Amino acid sequence: MEKDDKLVGEYEPPKPVSKAEREARKAFRQVDAEKAMSEHALAQRAFAQNRERLKAERLAREAVASPVPKKQPKAKKK
């Protein structure tokens, strides 16, 4: 068997990561995290604005509509 042939399930130790690679990965992770946080903040802001708009529309519809009469409780039979 040659060195290049690998058996299925054979363990291969991880390759050592250089200091430069670690620092680069750290920088990319930080940039990705900041991007994700800003996207999340934008989504939250859009959601809140839409909720407030829908609430205002609902309140306006309810103000225009006539009040719904309350149901009379049924009289108890003796």
Coordinates of C-alpha atoms in Angstrom, one line a residue:
M1 CA 0.0 0.0 0.0
E2 CA 1.3 3.4 -0.9
K3 CA 1.3 6.5 1.3
D4 CA -1.3 8.3 -0.8
D5 CA -3.9 5.5 -0.4
K6 CA -6.2 6.2 2.5
L7 CA -8.3 3.6 4.2
V8 CA -12.0 4.5 4.8
G9 CA -12.3 5.8 8.4
E10 CA -8.6 6.2 8.8
Y11 CA -7.7 9.0 11.2
E12 CA -5.7 11.9 9.8
P13 CA -4.3 14.3 12.4
P14 CA -5.3 18.0 11.8
K15 CA -2.8 20.2 10.0
P16 CA -1.1 22.7 12.2
V17 CA -2.5 26.2 11.8
S18 CA 0.0 29.1 11.6
K19 CA -0.3 32.2 13.7
A20 CA -1.1 34.3 10.6
E21 CA -3.9 32.0 9.7
R22 CA -5.4 32.1 13.2
E23 CA -5.3 35.9 13.2
A24 CA -6.9 36.1 9.7
R25 CA -9.7 33.7 10.8
K26 CA -10.2 35.8 13.9
A27 CA -10.5 39.0 11.9
F28 CA -12.9 37.4 9.4
R29 CA -15.0 36.0 12.2
Q30 CA -15.2 39.5 13.8
V31 CA -16.2 41.1 10.5
D32 CA -18.9 38.4 9.9
A33 CA -20.2 38.8 13.4
E34 CA -20.5 42.6 13.0
K35 CA -22.3 42.1 9.7
A36 CA -24.7 39.6 11.2
M37 CA -25.5 41.9 14.1
S38 CA -26.1 44.9 11.8
E39 CA -28.4 42.8 9.6
H40 CA -30.3 41.6 12.7
A41 CA -30.7 45.2 14.0
L42 CA -32.1 46.3 10.6
A43 CA -34.5 43.4 10.6
Q44 CA -35.6 44.2 14.1
R45 CA -36.1 47.8 13.3
A46 CA -38.2 46.9 10.1
F47 CA -40.3 44.5 12.1
A48 CA -41.0 47.1 14.8
Q49 CA -41.9 49.7 12.3
N50 CA -44.3 47.3 10.5
R51 CA -45.9 46.3 13.8
E52 CA -46.5 49.9 14.7
R53 CA -47.9 50.7 11.3
L54 CA -50.3 47.7 11.5
K55 CA -51.3 48.6 15.0
A56 CA -52.1 52.2 14.0
E57 CA -54.2 50.9 11.0
R58 CA -56.1 48.5 13.3
L59 CA -56.8 51.2 15.9
A60 CA -58.0 53.5 13.1
R61 CA -60.4 50.8 11.8
E62 CA -61.7 50.1 15.2
A63 CA -62.3 53.8 15.9
V64 CA -64.3 54.2 12.7
A65 CA -66.3 51.0 13.2
S66 CA -69.4 51.1 15.4
P67 CA -68.9 49.7 18.8
V68 CA -69.9 46.1 19.0
P69 CA -72.8 45.6 21.5
K70 CA -72.0 43.2 24.3
K71 CA -74.0 40.0 24.4
Q72 CA -76.7 39.8 27.1
P73 CA -76.2 37.0 29.6
K74 CA -78.8 34.2 29.2
A75 CA -81.5 34.2 31.9
K76 CA -81.3 31.2 34.1
K77 CA -84.3 28.8 33.9
K78 CA -86.1 27.9 37.1

